[in-house]
Amino acid sequence: MVSAQEVKTDREYPPFDRSTRDGYAVRAKEVTPGVGLKCVGEIKAGDTVSEALAAGTCVQIMTGAAVPRGADAVMMIEYTQRDGELVRFERAAQSGQNIVPKGSEAAAGQSILLPGMRMGYVELALAAQVGAVELQCAKRPRVAILSTGDEVVTVDEAPGPFQIRNSNSVSLAAQVRIAGGEPVVLGNAADRVEDLGEKIERGLKEDALVLSGGVSMGKYDLVEKVLTAMGAEFFFDAVAIRPGKPAVFGYCQGKPVFGLPGNPVSTMVTFELFVAPAIDLLSGAEARALPLLEARLGEALNEKPGMTHFLPARVDWRGATAEVNALKWQGSGDIAALGKANCFLVIPADREKIATGESVSVWLRKDVV
Ligand code: AMP
Ligand code: MG
């Protein structure tokens, strides 16, 4: 979810000078190699500390405990020897060593969460740390999902020999959830103007509508036509990418509408490229950039130039070096190939031959890597 409010700290962090080690709190200038100091007590995490450290003494202290006034360093226990009340130090201490000063992480009343921030586990811990037990978050955008096609049957139906199950509604619902939206699955529309019109009308009641199929050049690809008749304005109706070329985007009756191509890998790729960032924006967050990284190409590639290509691929890490190899696939209908991939290899439109060892862009599948 995305935060819709500002959260401020309730006090300074840390709230006291905090020891980061188990050891002895000392006055740094008194500690040189071989020096012995009398240990006058111990301080555990959570103990109330009021007395100052007297000159010529030290106090045993645990990680997370408050450093007493007068002390300005903590010597790790590993560099000391204990003989009754006497502690002998093997090293010199430096002022400030192993202490996080009060207020050095955050001041009191400092803003630590802002509207538009995505609430990951770190942000939740921050809110918890300052006692923000209730948080106002943006409503998850409701995203209607409508697949199209006369050949499509529900996943629990037995398909006829030339029919296919509606996997797109399932993958799109998962993608909407992962992107931070609330999927509203509307089922499938036949390749008929009336059925499409009725179901699109229903979809436009939600915050955004995502269609799959029916946006190519075929005689029964009616999505754009029906949307146009309903008053849609298109911002693009083709993209120089493969897979995903026929993707369309527009507004219809005030709602953003995405017409994604029906081939499953095209549907998945175009969702991530266009719909996921829209869900960010509808949630009040900044649109996230594609998580691209550089990798060394394993097997050489020979691609047709003219469009940006997204190839199912596997990236493996050998030490710190990522090496990527494209997988064999049968094109944008091949979900099985994508199932073996952990990333897409991104080939810019102007590239043709790419040699082994060249640096290439890799787009990680964020749900599995
Ligand atoms: P279209 O974009 O409508 O031309 O669809 C292209 C191809 O994608 C179809 O021939 C189907 O094989 C496949 N397809 C379309 N809709 C779905 C769906 N909902 N689930 C799985 N595959 C689909
Ligand atoms: Mg179709």
XYZ file of C-alpha atoms and ligand atoms in Angstrom:
393
model
C 0.000 0.000 0.000
C 0.984 3.619 -0.394
C 1.056 5.991 2.570
C -1.428 8.861 2.395
C -0.113 10.723 5.436
C 2.978 12.177 7.015
C 4.417 10.396 10.056
C 6.756 12.215 12.456
C 9.023 10.833 15.125
C 7.663 10.980 18.696
C 11.124 11.591 20.217
C 14.776 11.630 19.258
C 16.327 8.471 17.761
C 18.136 6.921 19.367
C 16.487 8.299 22.522
C 19.777 7.998 24.457
C 23.464 7.527 23.647
C 23.339 3.864 22.651
C 26.118 1.319 22.945
C 26.523 -0.773 19.789
C 28.775 -3.373 21.462
C 29.110 -5.546 24.533
C 32.088 -4.169 26.428
C 33.090 -1.387 28.803
C 32.010 2.240 28.838
C 35.105 4.394 29.376
C 36.580 7.862 29.137
C 38.515 7.433 25.902
C 41.500 9.522 26.988
C 42.086 7.210 29.992
C 42.370 4.062 27.861
C 45.690 3.197 26.249
C 47.190 -0.275 25.672
C 47.959 -1.981 29.007
C 45.910 0.386 31.184
C 43.760 -1.131 33.953
C 40.535 0.475 35.267
C 38.232 -0.510 38.103
C 34.836 -1.771 36.932
C 32.148 -0.191 39.134
C 29.006 -1.877 37.825
C 27.069 -3.006 34.794
C 24.387 -1.579 32.515
C 22.028 -3.849 30.573
C 19.759 -2.818 27.708
C 16.669 -1.243 29.251
C 18.382 -0.202 32.506
C 17.757 3.306 33.783
C 21.056 5.161 33.793
C 21.379 8.244 35.963
C 24.837 8.207 37.504
C 27.799 9.616 35.610
C 30.927 7.536 35.141
C 33.523 8.594 37.685
C 37.037 9.380 36.473
C 39.422 6.422 36.630
C 36.656 3.818 36.434
C 34.745 1.886 33.809
C 31.380 0.171 33.706
C 30.426 -3.028 31.921
C 27.824 -2.307 29.238
C 25.707 -4.392 26.866
C 24.636 -3.782 23.276
C 21.605 -1.486 23.190
C 22.193 -0.071 26.680
C 22.465 3.638 27.498
C 25.997 4.979 27.852
C 26.392 6.895 31.135
C 27.306 10.569 31.222
C 31.060 11.036 31.428
C 31.794 8.015 29.230
C 32.542 8.788 25.583
C 33.555 5.375 24.208
C 32.761 1.696 24.516
C 35.632 -0.766 24.295
C 34.624 -4.135 22.869
C 34.885 -6.935 25.434
C 37.095 -8.847 22.973
C 39.909 -6.308 23.568
C 39.872 -6.535 27.363
C 40.880 -8.928 30.162
C 38.978 -9.134 33.410
C 40.625 -9.866 36.746
C 38.084 -9.429 39.551
C 37.161 -5.730 39.664
C 40.026 -4.808 37.381
C 39.631 -4.520 33.615
C 42.784 -4.429 31.547
C 42.581 -2.839 28.095
C 44.601 -4.108 25.122
C 43.934 -1.174 22.816
C 43.550 2.582 22.910
C 39.997 3.936 22.880
C 38.803 6.687 20.563
C 36.189 9.199 21.608
C 32.794 8.246 20.151
C 33.805 4.652 19.479
C 30.876 2.171 19.459
C 28.324 4.784 20.543
C 25.400 6.069 18.444
C 24.727 9.532 19.881
C 21.235 10.461 21.030
C 19.224 12.054 18.186
C 21.752 11.167 15.483
C 19.347 8.926 13.495
C 16.369 11.300 13.677
C 15.402 14.442 15.562
C 12.187 14.664 17.607
C 9.250 15.663 15.381
C 11.162 14.878 12.217
C 9.163 13.653 9.247
C 10.011 10.028 8.466
C 7.143 8.915 6.195
C 5.456 11.030 3.542
C 2.307 10.670 1.466
C 3.106 8.688 -1.666
C 5.682 6.436 -0.028
C 5.241 2.737 -0.623
C 4.794 0.878 2.652
C 7.328 -1.921 2.456
C 8.513 -3.810 5.497
C 11.130 -1.172 6.249
C 8.536 1.621 6.238
C 6.239 -0.469 8.447
C 9.091 -0.932 10.918
C 9.699 2.844 10.897
C 6.040 3.487 11.666
C 6.126 0.843 14.393
C 9.296 2.325 15.887
C 7.635 5.704 16.434
C 4.357 4.219 17.686
C 2.227 5.076 14.632
C -0.228 2.232 15.189
C -2.722 3.394 12.582
C -1.740 4.653 9.158
C -3.829 6.304 6.499
C -3.057 4.681 3.166
C -4.319 5.387 -0.319
C -7.153 3.163 -1.456
C -5.823 0.415 -3.694
C -6.950 1.319 -7.230
C -9.640 -1.088 -8.412
C -8.621 -2.438 -11.793
C -11.233 -4.184 -13.926
C -9.888 -7.089 -15.977
C -11.753 -8.168 -19.096
C -10.463 -10.800 -21.479
C -11.891 -11.126 -24.967
C -12.102 -13.852 -27.578
C -14.579 -16.423 -28.843
C -11.975 -19.155 -28.290
C -11.579 -18.436 -24.555
C -13.181 -20.607 -21.849
C -12.937 -20.309 -18.063
C -10.054 -22.192 -16.403
C -12.412 -24.714 -14.763
C -14.125 -25.590 -18.045
C -12.920 -28.393 -20.316
C -11.774 -26.626 -23.495
C -12.886 -27.958 -26.866
C -10.073 -29.031 -29.224
C -9.659 -25.485 -30.569
C -10.445 -23.526 -27.449
C -8.047 -22.179 -24.817
C -8.386 -21.502 -21.103
C -8.487 -17.940 -19.840
C -5.008 -17.711 -18.351
C -4.771 -13.971 -19.012
C -7.415 -13.097 -16.433
C -5.440 -15.099 -13.878
C -2.024 -13.590 -14.679
C -3.471 -10.078 -14.927
C -5.177 -10.408 -11.529
C -1.866 -11.478 -9.992
C -0.017 -8.633 -11.714
C -2.590 -6.099 -10.509
C -2.161 -7.348 -6.937
C 1.617 -7.276 -7.101
C 1.455 -3.734 -8.528
C -0.646 -2.618 -5.551
C -4.121 -2.661 -7.130
C -7.326 -4.535 -6.371
C -8.275 -6.773 -9.308
C -11.910 -6.940 -10.356
C -12.115 -9.901 -12.730
C -15.012 -9.517 -15.143
C -14.584 -12.729 -17.116
C -14.527 -12.903 -20.885
C -16.315 -11.008 -23.648
C -17.153 -12.646 -26.957
C -15.823 -11.018 -30.147
C -19.176 -9.300 -30.637
C -19.859 -5.575 -30.442
C -22.809 -5.859 -28.044
C -21.166 -8.227 -25.561
C -17.940 -6.194 -25.586
C -19.887 -2.943 -25.143
C -21.822 -4.241 -22.128
C -18.775 -5.626 -20.368
C -16.627 -2.553 -21.085
C -19.450 -0.411 -19.648
C -19.260 -2.508 -16.467
C -15.456 -2.217 -16.389
C -15.611 1.581 -16.610
C -17.208 1.675 -13.143
C -13.760 0.828 -11.678
C -10.691 3.083 -11.429
C -9.072 1.580 -14.537
C -9.910 -1.058 -17.139
C -7.504 -3.578 -18.632
C -8.581 -5.659 -21.618
C -6.727 -8.562 -23.152
C -7.049 -9.507 -26.806
C -8.967 -7.975 -29.674
C -6.556 -5.106 -30.434
C -4.731 -6.508 -33.479
C -5.653 -6.113 -37.148
C -7.958 -9.148 -37.400
C -11.555 -8.941 -38.574
C -12.762 -9.838 -35.062
C -10.432 -7.496 -33.179
C -13.160 -5.089 -32.085
C -11.899 -3.536 -28.870
C -10.734 -0.191 -30.314
C -13.837 0.117 -32.454
C -16.172 -0.459 -29.502
C -14.196 1.882 -27.243
C -14.211 4.588 -29.946
C -17.983 4.279 -30.249
C -18.177 4.770 -26.481
C -16.237 8.039 -26.760
C -12.709 6.843 -26.004
C -9.728 9.040 -26.842
C -6.540 7.112 -27.578
C -3.079 8.292 -26.641
C -1.367 5.453 -28.489
C -2.591 2.493 -30.484
C 0.666 0.697 -31.260
C 4.092 0.488 -29.651
C 7.472 -0.316 -31.221
C 8.059 -3.321 -28.988
C 7.986 -7.061 -29.438
C 6.097 -8.734 -27.919
C 3.311 -6.214 -27.375
C 3.143 -4.136 -30.557
C -0.681 -3.752 -30.763
C -1.104 -2.378 -27.203
C -3.454 0.631 -26.955
C -4.034 3.188 -24.226
C -6.695 5.813 -23.879
C -9.326 7.393 -21.678
C -12.951 6.383 -21.930
C -15.597 8.219 -19.893
C -12.856 9.601 -17.676
C -11.228 6.257 -16.927
C -7.843 4.996 -18.127
C -8.275 2.005 -20.425
C -5.534 -0.363 -21.582
C -6.113 -2.715 -24.505
C -3.358 -5.321 -24.233
C -2.701 -7.913 -26.922
C -4.098 -11.359 -26.103
C -1.038 -13.527 -26.518
C -0.130 -14.272 -22.904
C 3.500 -13.115 -22.932
C 2.486 -9.913 -24.744
C -0.223 -9.353 -22.149
C 2.262 -9.817 -19.305
C 4.976 -7.601 -20.787
C 2.649 -4.748 -21.744
C 1.022 -4.868 -18.321
C 4.382 -4.335 -16.628
C 5.424 -1.616 -19.070
C 2.206 0.427 -19.061
C -0.349 -0.670 -16.468
C 1.910 -1.191 -13.427
C 3.193 2.425 -13.532
C -0.380 3.653 -13.963
C -1.371 1.776 -10.796
C 1.505 3.521 -8.996
C 0.203 6.904 -10.111
C -3.413 6.061 -9.240
C -2.172 5.086 -5.748
C -0.550 8.481 -5.253
C 2.974 7.100 -5.612
C 5.635 7.867 -8.178
C 5.716 5.464 -11.100
C 8.437 2.906 -10.542
C 11.054 2.552 -13.248
C 11.712 -0.856 -14.789
C 14.255 -2.672 -12.622
C 16.970 -2.940 -15.282
C 20.483 -4.141 -14.639
C 23.507 -4.745 -16.805
C 24.653 -8.274 -17.497
C 27.218 -10.012 -19.663
C 25.649 -11.762 -22.645
C 26.317 -15.516 -22.761
C 25.303 -16.845 -26.149
C 25.450 -14.328 -29.042
C 22.188 -12.949 -30.460
C 20.958 -11.991 -33.888
C 17.759 -9.940 -33.697
C 15.686 -8.173 -36.310
C 16.161 -4.434 -35.744
C 13.336 -1.856 -35.682
C 11.627 -2.648 -32.386
C 12.708 -3.044 -28.781
C 12.687 -6.752 -28.045
C 11.955 -8.458 -24.733
C 13.288 -12.006 -24.749
C 12.568 -14.540 -21.993
C 15.973 -15.211 -20.453
C 17.837 -16.510 -17.458
C 20.322 -14.479 -15.543
C 22.822 -16.281 -13.332
C 25.269 -14.729 -10.957
C 28.831 -15.967 -11.043
C 30.230 -14.148 -8.062
C 29.283 -10.515 -8.619
C 29.027 -10.835 -12.407
C 25.619 -11.450 -13.912
C 25.513 -13.532 -17.083
C 22.348 -13.744 -19.137
C 21.184 -16.157 -21.824
C 18.029 -15.949 -23.932
C 15.833 -19.050 -23.778
C 14.414 -20.873 -26.768
C 10.805 -19.840 -27.250
C 7.966 -20.068 -29.706
C 6.952 -16.428 -29.524
C 4.428 -14.510 -27.475
C 2.079 -17.442 -26.869
C 4.771 -19.470 -25.116
C 4.025 -19.202 -21.396
C 6.086 -22.344 -20.772
C 9.298 -20.618 -21.925
C 8.586 -17.657 -19.679
C 8.084 -20.084 -16.816
C 11.746 -21.066 -17.164
C 12.874 -17.433 -17.309
C 13.775 -15.186 -14.402
C 14.169 -12.068 -16.538
C 13.720 -10.502 -19.942
C 16.694 -9.576 -22.055
C 15.998 -6.088 -23.402
C 17.372 -5.487 -26.897
C 17.210 -1.865 -28.117
C 15.515 -1.275 -31.479
C 18.778 -0.329 -33.227
C 20.670 -3.486 -32.322
C 21.028 -6.534 -34.546
C 24.071 -8.690 -33.793
C 25.146 -8.825 -30.168
C 28.292 -10.790 -29.375
C 29.106 -13.008 -26.416
C 30.521 -10.937 -23.582
C 28.779 -7.680 -24.561
C 26.970 -5.777 -21.864
C 23.179 -6.021 -22.228
C 20.155 -4.827 -20.260
C 18.227 -7.298 -18.172
C 14.778 -6.673 -16.735
C 14.288 -8.836 -13.666
C 10.988 -10.593 -13.114
C 10.387 -8.983 -9.763
C 7.964 -11.688 -8.625
C 10.597 -14.443 -8.787
C 14.034 -12.801 -8.441
P -5.766 -11.599 -29.874
O -4.858 -10.543 -29.313
O -7.190 -11.419 -29.453
O -5.598 -11.727 -31.345
O -5.309 -12.960 -29.226
C -4.114 -13.571 -29.637
C -3.992 -14.948 -29.063
O -3.836 -14.852 -27.664
C -5.206 -15.838 -29.205
O -5.196 -16.514 -30.388
C -5.087 -16.780 -28.056
O -4.276 -17.860 -28.411
C -4.385 -15.955 -27.012
N -5.317 -15.469 -26.010
C -6.262 -14.521 -26.161
N -6.953 -14.309 -25.041
C -6.410 -15.141 -24.123
C -6.683 -15.393 -22.736
N -7.630 -14.718 -22.092
N -5.935 -16.311 -22.101
C -4.961 -16.977 -22.756
N -4.658 -16.784 -24.038
C -5.371 -15.883 -24.735
Mg -8.952 -12.293 -29.948
